[in-house]
Coordinates of C-alpha atoms in Angstrom, one line a residue:
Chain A
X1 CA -55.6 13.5 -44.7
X2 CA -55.3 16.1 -42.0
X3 CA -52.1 15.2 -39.4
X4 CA -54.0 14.7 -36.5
X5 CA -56.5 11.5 -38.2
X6 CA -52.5 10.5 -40.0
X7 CA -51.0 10.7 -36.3
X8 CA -53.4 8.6 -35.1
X9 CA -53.7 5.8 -37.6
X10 CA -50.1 5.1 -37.5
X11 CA -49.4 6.2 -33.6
X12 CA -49.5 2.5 -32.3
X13 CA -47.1 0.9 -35.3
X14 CA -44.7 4.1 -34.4
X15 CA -44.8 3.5 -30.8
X16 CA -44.5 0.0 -31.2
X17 CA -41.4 0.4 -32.8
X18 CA -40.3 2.8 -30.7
X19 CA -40.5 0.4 -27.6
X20 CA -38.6 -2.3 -29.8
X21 CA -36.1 0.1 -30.3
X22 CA -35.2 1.0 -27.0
X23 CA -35.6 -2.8 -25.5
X24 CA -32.5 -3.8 -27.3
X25 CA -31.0 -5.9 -24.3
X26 CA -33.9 -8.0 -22.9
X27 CA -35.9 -8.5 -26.2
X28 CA -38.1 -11.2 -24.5
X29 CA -40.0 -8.4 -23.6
X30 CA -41.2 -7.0 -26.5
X31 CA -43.6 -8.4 -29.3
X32 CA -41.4 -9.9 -32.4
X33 CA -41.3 -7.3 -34.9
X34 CA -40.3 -7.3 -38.5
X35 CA -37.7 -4.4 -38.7
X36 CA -37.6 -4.4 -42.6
X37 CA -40.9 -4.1 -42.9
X38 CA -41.7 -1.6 -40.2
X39 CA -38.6 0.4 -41.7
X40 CA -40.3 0.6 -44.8
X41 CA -43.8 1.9 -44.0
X42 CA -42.3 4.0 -41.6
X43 CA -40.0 5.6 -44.8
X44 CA -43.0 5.7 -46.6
X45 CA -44.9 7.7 -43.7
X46 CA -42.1 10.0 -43.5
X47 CA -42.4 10.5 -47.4
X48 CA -45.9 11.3 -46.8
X49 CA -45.8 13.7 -44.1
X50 CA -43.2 15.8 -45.5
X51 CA -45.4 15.6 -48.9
X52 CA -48.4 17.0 -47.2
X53 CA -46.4 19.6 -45.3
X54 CA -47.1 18.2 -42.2
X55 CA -45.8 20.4 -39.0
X56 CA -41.8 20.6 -38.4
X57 CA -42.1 18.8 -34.6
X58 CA -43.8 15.5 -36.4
X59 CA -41.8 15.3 -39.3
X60 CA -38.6 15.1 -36.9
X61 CA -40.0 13.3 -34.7
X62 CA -40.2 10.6 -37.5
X63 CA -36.7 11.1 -39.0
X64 CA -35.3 10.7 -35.8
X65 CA -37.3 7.4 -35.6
X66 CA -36.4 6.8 -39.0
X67 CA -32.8 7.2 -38.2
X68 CA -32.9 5.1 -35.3
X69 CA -34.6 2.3 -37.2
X70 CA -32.3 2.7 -40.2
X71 CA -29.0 2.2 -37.5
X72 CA -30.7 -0.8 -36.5
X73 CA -31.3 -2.2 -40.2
X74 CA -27.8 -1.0 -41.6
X75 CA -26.0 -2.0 -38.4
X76 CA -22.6 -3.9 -39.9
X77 CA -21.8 -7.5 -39.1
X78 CA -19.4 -7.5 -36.3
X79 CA -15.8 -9.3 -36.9
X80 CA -16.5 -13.1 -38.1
X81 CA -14.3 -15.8 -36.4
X82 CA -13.7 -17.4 -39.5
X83 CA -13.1 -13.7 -41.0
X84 CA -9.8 -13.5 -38.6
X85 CA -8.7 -17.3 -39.3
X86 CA -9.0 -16.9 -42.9
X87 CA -7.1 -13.4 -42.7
X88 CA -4.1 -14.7 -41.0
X89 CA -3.7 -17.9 -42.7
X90 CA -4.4 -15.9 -46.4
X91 CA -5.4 -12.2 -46.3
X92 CA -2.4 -10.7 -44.4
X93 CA 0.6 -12.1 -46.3
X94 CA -1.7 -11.3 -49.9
X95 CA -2.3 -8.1 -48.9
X96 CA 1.4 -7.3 -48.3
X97 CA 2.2 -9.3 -51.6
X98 CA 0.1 -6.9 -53.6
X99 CA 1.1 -4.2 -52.3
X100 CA 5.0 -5.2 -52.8
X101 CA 6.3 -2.7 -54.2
X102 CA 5.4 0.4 -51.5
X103 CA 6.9 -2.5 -49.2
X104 CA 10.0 -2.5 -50.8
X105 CA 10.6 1.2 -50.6
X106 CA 9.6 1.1 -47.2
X107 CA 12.6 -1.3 -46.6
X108 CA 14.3 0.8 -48.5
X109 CA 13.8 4.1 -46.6
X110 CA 14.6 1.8 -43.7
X111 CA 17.5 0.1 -44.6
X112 CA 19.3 2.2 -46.8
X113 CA 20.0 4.9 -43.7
X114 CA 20.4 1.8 -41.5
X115 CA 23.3 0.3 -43.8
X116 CA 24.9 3.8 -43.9
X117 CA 24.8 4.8 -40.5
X118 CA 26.1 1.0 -39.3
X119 CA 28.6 1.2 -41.7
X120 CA 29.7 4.3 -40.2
X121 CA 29.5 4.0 -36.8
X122 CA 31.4 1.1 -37.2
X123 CA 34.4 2.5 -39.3
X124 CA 34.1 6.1 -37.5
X125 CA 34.4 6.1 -33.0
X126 CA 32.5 9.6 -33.3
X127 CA 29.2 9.4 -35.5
X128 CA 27.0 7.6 -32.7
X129 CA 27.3 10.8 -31.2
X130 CA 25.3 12.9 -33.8
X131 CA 22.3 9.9 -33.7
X132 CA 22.2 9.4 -29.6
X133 CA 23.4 11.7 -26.8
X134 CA 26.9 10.6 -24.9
X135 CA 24.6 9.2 -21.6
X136 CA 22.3 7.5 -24.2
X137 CA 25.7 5.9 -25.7
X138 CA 26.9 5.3 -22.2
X139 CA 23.3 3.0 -21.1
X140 CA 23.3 1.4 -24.3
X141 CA 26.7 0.2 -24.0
X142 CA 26.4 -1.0 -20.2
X143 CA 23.3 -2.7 -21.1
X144 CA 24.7 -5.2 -23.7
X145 CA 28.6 -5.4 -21.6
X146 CA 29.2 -9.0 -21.4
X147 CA 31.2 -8.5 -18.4
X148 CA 27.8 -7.1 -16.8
X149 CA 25.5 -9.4 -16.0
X150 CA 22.2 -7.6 -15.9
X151 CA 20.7 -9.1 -19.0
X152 CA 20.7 -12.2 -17.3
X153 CA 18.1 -13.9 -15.9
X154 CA 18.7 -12.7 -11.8
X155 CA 16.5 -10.0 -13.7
X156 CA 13.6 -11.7 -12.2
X157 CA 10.5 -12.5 -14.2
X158 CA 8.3 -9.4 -12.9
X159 CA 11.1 -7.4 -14.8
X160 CA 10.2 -9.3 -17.6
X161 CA 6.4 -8.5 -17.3
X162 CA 7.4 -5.3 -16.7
X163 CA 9.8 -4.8 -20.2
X164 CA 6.5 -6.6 -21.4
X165 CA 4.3 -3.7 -20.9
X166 CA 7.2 -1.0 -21.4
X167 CA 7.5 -2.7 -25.2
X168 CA 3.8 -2.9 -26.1
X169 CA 3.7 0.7 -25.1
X170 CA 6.7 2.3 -26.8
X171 CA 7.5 -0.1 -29.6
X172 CA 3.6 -0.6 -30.9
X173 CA 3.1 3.5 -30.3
X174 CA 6.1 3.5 -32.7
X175 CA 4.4 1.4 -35.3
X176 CA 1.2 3.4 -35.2
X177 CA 3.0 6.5 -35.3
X178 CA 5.1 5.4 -38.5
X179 CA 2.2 4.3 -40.4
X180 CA -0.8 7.4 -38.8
X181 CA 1.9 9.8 -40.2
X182 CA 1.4 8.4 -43.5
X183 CA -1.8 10.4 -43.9
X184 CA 0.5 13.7 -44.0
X185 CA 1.1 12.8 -47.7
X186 CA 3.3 10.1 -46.4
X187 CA 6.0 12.2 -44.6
X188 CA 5.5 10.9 -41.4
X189 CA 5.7 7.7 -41.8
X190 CA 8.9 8.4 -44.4
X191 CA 10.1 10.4 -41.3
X192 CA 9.7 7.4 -39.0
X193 CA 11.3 5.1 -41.1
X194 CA 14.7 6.9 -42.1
X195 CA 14.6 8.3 -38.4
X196 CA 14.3 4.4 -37.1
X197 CA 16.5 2.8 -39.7
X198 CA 19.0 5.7 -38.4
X199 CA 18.5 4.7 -34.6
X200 CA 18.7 1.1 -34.9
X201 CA 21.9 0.9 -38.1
X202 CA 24.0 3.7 -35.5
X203 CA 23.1 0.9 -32.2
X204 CA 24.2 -2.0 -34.5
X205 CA 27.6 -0.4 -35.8
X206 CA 28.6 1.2 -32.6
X207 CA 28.1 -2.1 -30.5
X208 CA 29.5 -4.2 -32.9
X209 CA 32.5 -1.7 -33.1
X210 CA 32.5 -1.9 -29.4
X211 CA 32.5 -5.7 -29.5
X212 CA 29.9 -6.9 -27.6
X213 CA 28.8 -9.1 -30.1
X214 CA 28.1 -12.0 -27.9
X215 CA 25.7 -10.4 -26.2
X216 CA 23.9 -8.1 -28.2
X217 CA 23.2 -10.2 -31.2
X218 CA 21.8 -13.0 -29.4
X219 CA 19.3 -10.8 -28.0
X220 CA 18.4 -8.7 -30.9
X221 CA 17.5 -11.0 -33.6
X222 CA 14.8 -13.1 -32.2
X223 CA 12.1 -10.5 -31.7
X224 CA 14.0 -8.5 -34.4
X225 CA 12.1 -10.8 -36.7
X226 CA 8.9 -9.7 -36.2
X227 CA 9.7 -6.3 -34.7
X228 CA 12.0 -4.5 -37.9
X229 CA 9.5 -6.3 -40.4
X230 CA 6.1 -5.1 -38.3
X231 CA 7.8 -1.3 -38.3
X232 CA 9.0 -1.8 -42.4
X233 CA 5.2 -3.0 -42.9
X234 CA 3.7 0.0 -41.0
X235 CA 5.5 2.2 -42.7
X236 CA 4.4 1.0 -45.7
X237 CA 0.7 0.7 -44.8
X238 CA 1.3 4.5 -44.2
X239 CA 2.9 5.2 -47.1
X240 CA -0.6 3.2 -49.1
X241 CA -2.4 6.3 -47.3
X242 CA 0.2 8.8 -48.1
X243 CA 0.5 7.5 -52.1
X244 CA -3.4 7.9 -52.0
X245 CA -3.5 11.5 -51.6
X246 CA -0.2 12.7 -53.4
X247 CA -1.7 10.6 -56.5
X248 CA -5.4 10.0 -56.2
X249 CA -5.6 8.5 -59.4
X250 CA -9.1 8.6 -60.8
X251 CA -10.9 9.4 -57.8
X252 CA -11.5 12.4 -55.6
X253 CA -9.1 12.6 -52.8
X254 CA -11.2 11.8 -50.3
X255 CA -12.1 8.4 -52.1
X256 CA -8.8 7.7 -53.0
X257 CA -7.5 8.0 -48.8
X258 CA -10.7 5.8 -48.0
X259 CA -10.3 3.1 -50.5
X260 CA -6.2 3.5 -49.3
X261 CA -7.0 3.2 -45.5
X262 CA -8.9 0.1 -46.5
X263 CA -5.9 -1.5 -48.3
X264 CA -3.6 -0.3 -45.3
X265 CA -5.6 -2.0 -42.6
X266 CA -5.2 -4.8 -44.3
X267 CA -1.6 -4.6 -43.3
X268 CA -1.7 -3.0 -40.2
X269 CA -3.8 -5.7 -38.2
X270 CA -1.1 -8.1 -39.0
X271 CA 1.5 -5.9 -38.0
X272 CA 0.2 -5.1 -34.7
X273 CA -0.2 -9.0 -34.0
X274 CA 3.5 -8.9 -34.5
X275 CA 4.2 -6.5 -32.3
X276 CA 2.7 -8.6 -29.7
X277 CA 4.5 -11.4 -30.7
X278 CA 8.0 -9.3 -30.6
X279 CA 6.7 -8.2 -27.8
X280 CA 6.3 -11.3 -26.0
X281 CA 9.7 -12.7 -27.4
X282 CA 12.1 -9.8 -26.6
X283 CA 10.6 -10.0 -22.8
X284 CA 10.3 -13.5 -22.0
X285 CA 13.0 -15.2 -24.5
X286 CA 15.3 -12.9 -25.8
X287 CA 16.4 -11.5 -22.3
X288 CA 16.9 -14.9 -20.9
X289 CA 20.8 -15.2 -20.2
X290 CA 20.4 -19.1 -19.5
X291 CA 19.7 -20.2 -22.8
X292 CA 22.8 -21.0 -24.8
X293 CA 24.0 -18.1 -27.3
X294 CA 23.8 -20.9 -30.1
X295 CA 20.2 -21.9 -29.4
X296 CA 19.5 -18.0 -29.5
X297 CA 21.2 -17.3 -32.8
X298 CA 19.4 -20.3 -34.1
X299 CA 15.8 -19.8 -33.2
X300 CA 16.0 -16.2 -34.3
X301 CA 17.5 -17.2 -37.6
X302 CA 14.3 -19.7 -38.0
X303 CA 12.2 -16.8 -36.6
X304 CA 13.5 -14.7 -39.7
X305 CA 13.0 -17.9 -42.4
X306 CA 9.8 -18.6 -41.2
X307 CA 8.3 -14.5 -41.5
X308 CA 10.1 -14.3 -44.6
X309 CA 8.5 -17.5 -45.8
X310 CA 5.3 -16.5 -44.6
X311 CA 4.8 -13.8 -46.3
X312 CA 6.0 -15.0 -49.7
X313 CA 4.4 -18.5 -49.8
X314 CA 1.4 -18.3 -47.2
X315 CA -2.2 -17.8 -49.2
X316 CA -0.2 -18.5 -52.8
X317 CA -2.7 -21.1 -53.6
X318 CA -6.0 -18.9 -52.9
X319 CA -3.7 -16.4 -54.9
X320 CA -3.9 -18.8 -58.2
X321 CA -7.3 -20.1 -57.5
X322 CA -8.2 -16.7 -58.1
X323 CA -6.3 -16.0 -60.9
X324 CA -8.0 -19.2 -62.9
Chain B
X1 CA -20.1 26.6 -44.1
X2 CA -22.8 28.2 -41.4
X3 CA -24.7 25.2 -42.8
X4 CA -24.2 22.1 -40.9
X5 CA -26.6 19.7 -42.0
X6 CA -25.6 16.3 -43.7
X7 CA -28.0 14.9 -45.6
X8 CA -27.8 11.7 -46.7
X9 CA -30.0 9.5 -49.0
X10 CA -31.1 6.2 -47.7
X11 CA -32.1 3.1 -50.1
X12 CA -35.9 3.6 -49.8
X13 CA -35.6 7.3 -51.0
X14 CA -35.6 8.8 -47.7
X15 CA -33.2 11.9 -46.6
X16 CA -31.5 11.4 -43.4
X17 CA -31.0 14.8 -41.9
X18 CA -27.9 15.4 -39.3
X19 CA -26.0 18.0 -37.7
X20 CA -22.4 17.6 -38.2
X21 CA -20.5 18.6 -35.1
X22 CA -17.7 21.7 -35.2
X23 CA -14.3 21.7 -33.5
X24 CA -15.6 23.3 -30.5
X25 CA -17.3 20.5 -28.9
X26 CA -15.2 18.0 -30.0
X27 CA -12.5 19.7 -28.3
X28 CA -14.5 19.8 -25.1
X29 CA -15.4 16.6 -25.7
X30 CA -12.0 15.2 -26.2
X31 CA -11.1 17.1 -22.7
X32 CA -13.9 15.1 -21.0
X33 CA -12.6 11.8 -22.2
X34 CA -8.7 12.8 -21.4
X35 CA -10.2 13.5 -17.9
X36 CA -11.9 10.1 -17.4
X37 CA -8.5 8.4 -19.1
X38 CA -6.7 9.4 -16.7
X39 CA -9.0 8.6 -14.0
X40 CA -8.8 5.3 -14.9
X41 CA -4.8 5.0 -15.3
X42 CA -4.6 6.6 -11.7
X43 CA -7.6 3.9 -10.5
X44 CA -5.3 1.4 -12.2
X45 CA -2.0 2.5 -10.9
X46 CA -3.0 2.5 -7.2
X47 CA -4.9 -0.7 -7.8
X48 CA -1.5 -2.5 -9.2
X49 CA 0.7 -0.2 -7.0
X50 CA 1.4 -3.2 -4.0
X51 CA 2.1 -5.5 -7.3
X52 CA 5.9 -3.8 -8.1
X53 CA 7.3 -4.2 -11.0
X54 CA 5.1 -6.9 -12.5
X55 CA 2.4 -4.4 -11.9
X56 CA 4.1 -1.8 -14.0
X57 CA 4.3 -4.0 -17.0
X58 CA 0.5 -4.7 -16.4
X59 CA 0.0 -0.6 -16.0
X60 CA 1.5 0.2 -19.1
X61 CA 0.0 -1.8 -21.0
X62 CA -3.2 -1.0 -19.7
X63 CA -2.0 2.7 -20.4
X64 CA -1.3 1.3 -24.6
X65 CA -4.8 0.2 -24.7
X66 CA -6.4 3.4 -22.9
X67 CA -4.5 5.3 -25.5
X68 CA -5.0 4.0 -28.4
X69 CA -8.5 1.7 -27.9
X70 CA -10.4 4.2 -25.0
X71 CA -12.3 5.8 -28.1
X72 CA -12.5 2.5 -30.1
X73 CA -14.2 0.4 -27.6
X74 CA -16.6 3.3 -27.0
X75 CA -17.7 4.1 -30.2
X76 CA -18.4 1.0 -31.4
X77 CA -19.8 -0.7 -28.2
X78 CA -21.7 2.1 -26.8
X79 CA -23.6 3.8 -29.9
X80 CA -20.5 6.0 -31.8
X81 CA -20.4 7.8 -28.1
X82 CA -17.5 7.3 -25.7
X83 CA -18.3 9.1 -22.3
X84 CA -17.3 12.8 -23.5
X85 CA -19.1 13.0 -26.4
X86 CA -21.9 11.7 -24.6
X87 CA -21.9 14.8 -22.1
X88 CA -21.7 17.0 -25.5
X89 CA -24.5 15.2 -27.1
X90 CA -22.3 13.6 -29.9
X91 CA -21.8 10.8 -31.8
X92 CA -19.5 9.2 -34.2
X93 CA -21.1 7.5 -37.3
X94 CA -20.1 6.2 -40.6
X95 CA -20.7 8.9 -43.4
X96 CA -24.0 6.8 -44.3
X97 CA -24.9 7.4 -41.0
X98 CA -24.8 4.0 -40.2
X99 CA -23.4 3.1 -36.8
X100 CA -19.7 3.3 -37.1
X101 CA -18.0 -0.4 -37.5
X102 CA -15.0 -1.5 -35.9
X103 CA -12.4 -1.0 -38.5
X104 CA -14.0 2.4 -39.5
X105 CA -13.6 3.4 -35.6
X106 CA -10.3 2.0 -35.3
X107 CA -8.8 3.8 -38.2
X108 CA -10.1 7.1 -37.3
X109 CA -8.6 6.9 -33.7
X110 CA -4.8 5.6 -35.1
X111 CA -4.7 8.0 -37.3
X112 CA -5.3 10.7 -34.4
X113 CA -1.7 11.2 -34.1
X114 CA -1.6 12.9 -37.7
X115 CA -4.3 14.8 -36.8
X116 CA -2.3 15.6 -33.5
X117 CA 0.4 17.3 -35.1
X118 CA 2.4 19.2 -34.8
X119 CA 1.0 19.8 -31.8
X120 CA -2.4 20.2 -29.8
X121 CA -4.3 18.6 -32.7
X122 CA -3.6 21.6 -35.1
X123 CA -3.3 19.4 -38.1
X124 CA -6.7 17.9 -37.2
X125 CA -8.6 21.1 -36.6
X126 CA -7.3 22.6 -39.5
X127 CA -8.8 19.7 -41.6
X128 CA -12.5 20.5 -39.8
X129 CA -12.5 23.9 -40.8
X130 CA -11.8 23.5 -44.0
X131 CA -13.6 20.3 -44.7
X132 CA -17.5 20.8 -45.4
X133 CA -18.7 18.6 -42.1
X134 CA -15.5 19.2 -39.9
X135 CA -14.0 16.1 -40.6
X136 CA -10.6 15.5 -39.3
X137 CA -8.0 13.7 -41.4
X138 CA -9.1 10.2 -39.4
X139 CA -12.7 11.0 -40.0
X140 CA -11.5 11.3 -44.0
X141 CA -9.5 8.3 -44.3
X142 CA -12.3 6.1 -42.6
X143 CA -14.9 7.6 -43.9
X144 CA -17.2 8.8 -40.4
X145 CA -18.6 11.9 -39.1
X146 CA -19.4 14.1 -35.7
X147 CA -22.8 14.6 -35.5
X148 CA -25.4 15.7 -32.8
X149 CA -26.9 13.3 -31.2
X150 CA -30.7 14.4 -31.7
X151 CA -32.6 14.6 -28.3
X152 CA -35.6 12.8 -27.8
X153 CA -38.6 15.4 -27.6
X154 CA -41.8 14.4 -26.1
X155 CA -44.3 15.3 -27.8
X156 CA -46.4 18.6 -26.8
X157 CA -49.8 18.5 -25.3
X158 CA -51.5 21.4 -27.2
X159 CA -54.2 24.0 -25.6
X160 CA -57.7 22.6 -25.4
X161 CA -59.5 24.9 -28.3
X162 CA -62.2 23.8 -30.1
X163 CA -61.5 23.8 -33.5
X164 CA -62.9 26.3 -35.9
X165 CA -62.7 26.2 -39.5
X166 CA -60.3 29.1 -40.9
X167 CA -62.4 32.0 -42.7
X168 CA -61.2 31.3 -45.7
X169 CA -59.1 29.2 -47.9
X170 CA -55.3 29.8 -46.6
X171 CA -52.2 29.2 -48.3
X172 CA -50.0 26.5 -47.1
X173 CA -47.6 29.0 -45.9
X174 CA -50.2 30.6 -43.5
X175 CA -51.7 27.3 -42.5
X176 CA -48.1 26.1 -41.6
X177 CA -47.3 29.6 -39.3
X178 CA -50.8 29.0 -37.6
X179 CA -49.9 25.6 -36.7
X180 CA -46.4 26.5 -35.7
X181 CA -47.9 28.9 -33.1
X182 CA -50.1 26.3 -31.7
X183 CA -47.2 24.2 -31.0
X184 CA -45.4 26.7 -29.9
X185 CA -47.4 27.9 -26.8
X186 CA -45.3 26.2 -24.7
X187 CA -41.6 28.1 -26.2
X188 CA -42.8 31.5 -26.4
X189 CA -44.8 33.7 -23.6
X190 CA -48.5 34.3 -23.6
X191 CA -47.6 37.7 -23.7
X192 CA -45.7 37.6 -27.0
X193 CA -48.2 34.7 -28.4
X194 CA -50.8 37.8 -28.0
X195 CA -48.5 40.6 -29.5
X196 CA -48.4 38.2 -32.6
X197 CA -52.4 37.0 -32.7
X198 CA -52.5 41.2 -32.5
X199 CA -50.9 41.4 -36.2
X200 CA -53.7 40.0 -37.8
X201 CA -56.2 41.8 -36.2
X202 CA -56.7 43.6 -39.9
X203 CA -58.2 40.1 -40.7
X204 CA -59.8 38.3 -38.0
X205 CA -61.1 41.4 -36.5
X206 CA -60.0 40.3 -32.8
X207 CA -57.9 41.4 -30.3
X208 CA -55.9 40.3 -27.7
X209 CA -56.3 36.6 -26.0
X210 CA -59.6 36.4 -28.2
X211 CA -57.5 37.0 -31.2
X212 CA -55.2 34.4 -30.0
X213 CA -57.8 31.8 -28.7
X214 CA -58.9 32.1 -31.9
X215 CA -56.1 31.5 -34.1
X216 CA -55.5 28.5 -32.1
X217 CA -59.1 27.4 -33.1
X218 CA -57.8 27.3 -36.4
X219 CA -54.6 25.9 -36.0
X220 CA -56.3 23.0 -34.0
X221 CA -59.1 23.1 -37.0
X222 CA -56.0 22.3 -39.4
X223 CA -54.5 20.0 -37.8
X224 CA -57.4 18.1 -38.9
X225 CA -59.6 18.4 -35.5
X226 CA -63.3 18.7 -35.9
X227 CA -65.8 20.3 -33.3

């Protein structure tokens, strides 16, 4: 068949597609069309007119209509409702079970320097020094003084919006950091987890040295919760990615970092939903100088019981449905 | 590595032929989008600027989500092409060259930060150079690509010519140049179309715009149009 009597027995089915195509918004318009189908032939004319050499300007001008057509018919389901429900209630807390052990050394490479360094700074007046700068010491320490009052709750509530946003910024762009540098055969995120666990272990020693216990505490563990467990957990999505190319296993690298990323986000949606939540706690509760240090201490310590149980008991029965 | 083209096979046996996009205009790109960002945070900031403090809490977390889900929301909501890549004629797809999905898109664009290090995305163009279709580390661990964004082409009115069959049976080769210089009589100048109708003068005995009239008779002829 020459190209011009091919152009012009399929012209109308390709321009009928075409228009389909491009009305994607207000398909009222257009004629009902069955996209499979048309996708189909329209492969098959493709086939054709490359078989029969047909000029370069048609040929692209049906993959590009081919390409269109096959965005359309592979397009991927967006996120399910029932998807999310299902993954917080089950897939978030499984995915961080099976993946327990690159959890524990993430606590590990968090905890470990944490211990030491609050152990330290608590026996020894000088090591804060080589983790924060004199000033930084100096801000930390007014900030949690008992004998100064700016904690409390004359800190009116558009400071809290504002710590709000300051958290979400700083402390989520943390997480992602921590668990993005895991791609750099996992050194970032191992960077971001020793260089937090330092931080936060010199800030505990040093103010409980200091003594300002009543304050500090009552304000930490609350959001500390979900915050120290979300940053543990990123790093350990990151070290999923990092593992995946020091150790590819059986697969290229490239497959091995793709299947890994897969695994990881599995964690790291959860994670940045507790970030929120931390978020939202050290802003609106933990700051709030009115509520009894008691009440604090003990809300946080159920915070921590129920994360903890979360993680180890939620989705266990899926877990051994699957099993039998 | 000159040769950009992905290829990709598709279920029904088809080949899906893209360009992958090189580090330059993603660069430019990125700049164009950095540009608009900030746009918005300044729009943002003098909108919420009466509200005090309350309105810097909402500010920065506006800034978190520009940061981190600008390129996100883009790529998946407007066709793989956030606003810079659009004025570069790129788009993000998944290495099928499927439309990228939401969790492809947002793993490539958390893991930028790798790719941003140490500094000025080194770590990131590195990867594209030495990766066969300039994939950045995010691009590897979610598996998408940079490709150009094919322009629409209308299609060419060709010369009138009445057709006229060729003298003789032609290779495909020599059908396929004729036909390429019919549809070319727009791209190149009746001057040059002439020059080259003038090289076969050995075999159609012509010269000149006769020569070229012609050959577009026979083009025209192959193209399967009869007298």
């Amino acid at each position: 068949m020459k190209q011009r009597d091919f152009e012009n027995r399929y012209r109308d089915s390709w321009e009928q597609l075409e228009a389909w195509l491009k009305a994607d918004r207000n398909k009222s318009e257009v004629a009902a069309l069955d996209l499979p189908v048309a996708y189909r032939n329209l492969c098959q004319q493709l086939a054709m007119a490359k078989e029969r050499q047909y000029t370069n300007r048609l040929i692209d001008h049906l993959n590009q209509l081919v390409m269109a057509a096959h965005h359309r018919v592979y397009r991927q389901e967006t996120l399910r409702r029932k998807g999310w429900l299902h993954y917080l209630l089950a897939g978030f807390p499984q995915a961080v079970r099976a993946n327990s052990r690159t959890v524990l050394l993430a606590t590990a490479l968090f905890l470990v320097p944490g211990l030491i360094l609050g152990i330290g700074t608590y026996n020894n007046d000088a090591l804060v020094y080589a983790v924060m700068s004199p000033d930084q010491v100096m801000d930390f320490e007014s900030m949690y003084d008992p004998s100064n009052r700016v904690l409390g709750r004359e800190r009116g509530s558009d400071t809290d919006l504002f710590m709000f946003g300051f958290y979400i910024k700083n402390n989520i762009g943390i997480a992602f950091r921590t668990f993005a540098g895991g791609v750099l055969f996992g050194l970032g995120s191992i960077f971001f987890l020793v260089f937090n666990g330092i931080y936060i272990g010199a800030a505990f020693g040093h103010i409980t040295r200091v003594g300002f216990i009543s304050t500090f505490y009552p304000f930490v563990i609350g959001h500390g919760a979900f915050e120290l467990t979300a940053i543990v957990l990123a790093g350990a999505a990151g070290l999923i990615l990092g593992r995946s190319l020091v150790d590819p296993g059986q697969h290229q690298r490239t497959v091995a970092l793709r299947l890994a990323a897969v695994e990881a986000m599995k964690i790291m949606y959860g994670t940045f939903l507790m970030l929120v939540i931390a978020a939202f706690l050290e802003a609106f509760w933990s700051s709030s100088a009115s509520t009894p240090i008691a009440i604090k201490l003990g809300v946080g310590a159920l915070f921590w019981v129920l994360v903890f149980a979360y993680f180890i008991l939620a989705g266990r029965r899926e877990d051994a449905n699957h099993a039998n | 590595m000159l040769d950009t083209t992905y290829n990709v096979e598709t279920p029904e046996g088809i080949d899906l032929r893209a360009r992958a996009a090189g580090p330059v205009p993603r660069i430019l790109a990125y700049a164009v989008d950095v540009f608009y960002r900030s746009l918005i945070l300044a729009a943002i900031g003098m909108g919420l600027f009466f509200a005090g403090f309350a309105g810097a809490g909402i500010w920065l977390v506006c800034a978190f989500l520009l940061e981190w889900f600008y390129p996100v929301f883009f790529e998946v909501m407007r066709r793989g092409q956030t606003p810079g890549k659009k004025s570069f004629g790129l788009m993000v797809v998944n290495d099928n060259l499927t439309p990228v999905s939401w969790s492809a898109s947002i793993v490539r664009n958390l893991l930028r930060f790798a790719d941003f290090m140490p500094f000025a995305y080194a770590t990131g163009v590195i990867s594209m150079t030495l990766g066969r279709h300039f994939q950045r580390l995010g691009d590897l661990a979610a598996g998408t690509l940079v490709i150009y964004r094919e322009e629409e082409k209308a299609p060419i009115a060709l010369p009138d010519t009445t057709p006229l069959p060729p003298p003789q049976n032609l290779r495909q080769q020599d059908q396929q140049a004729l036909v390429s210089l019919l549809e070319r009589h727009e791209d190149l100048s009746e001057a040059r179309q002439r020059e080259l109708a003038n090289l076969l003068e050995p075999i159609t005995r012509k010269k000149d715009s006769d020569a070229l009239s012609y050959l577009r008779s026979v083009g025209s002829w192959l193209l399967g149009g009869r007298g």
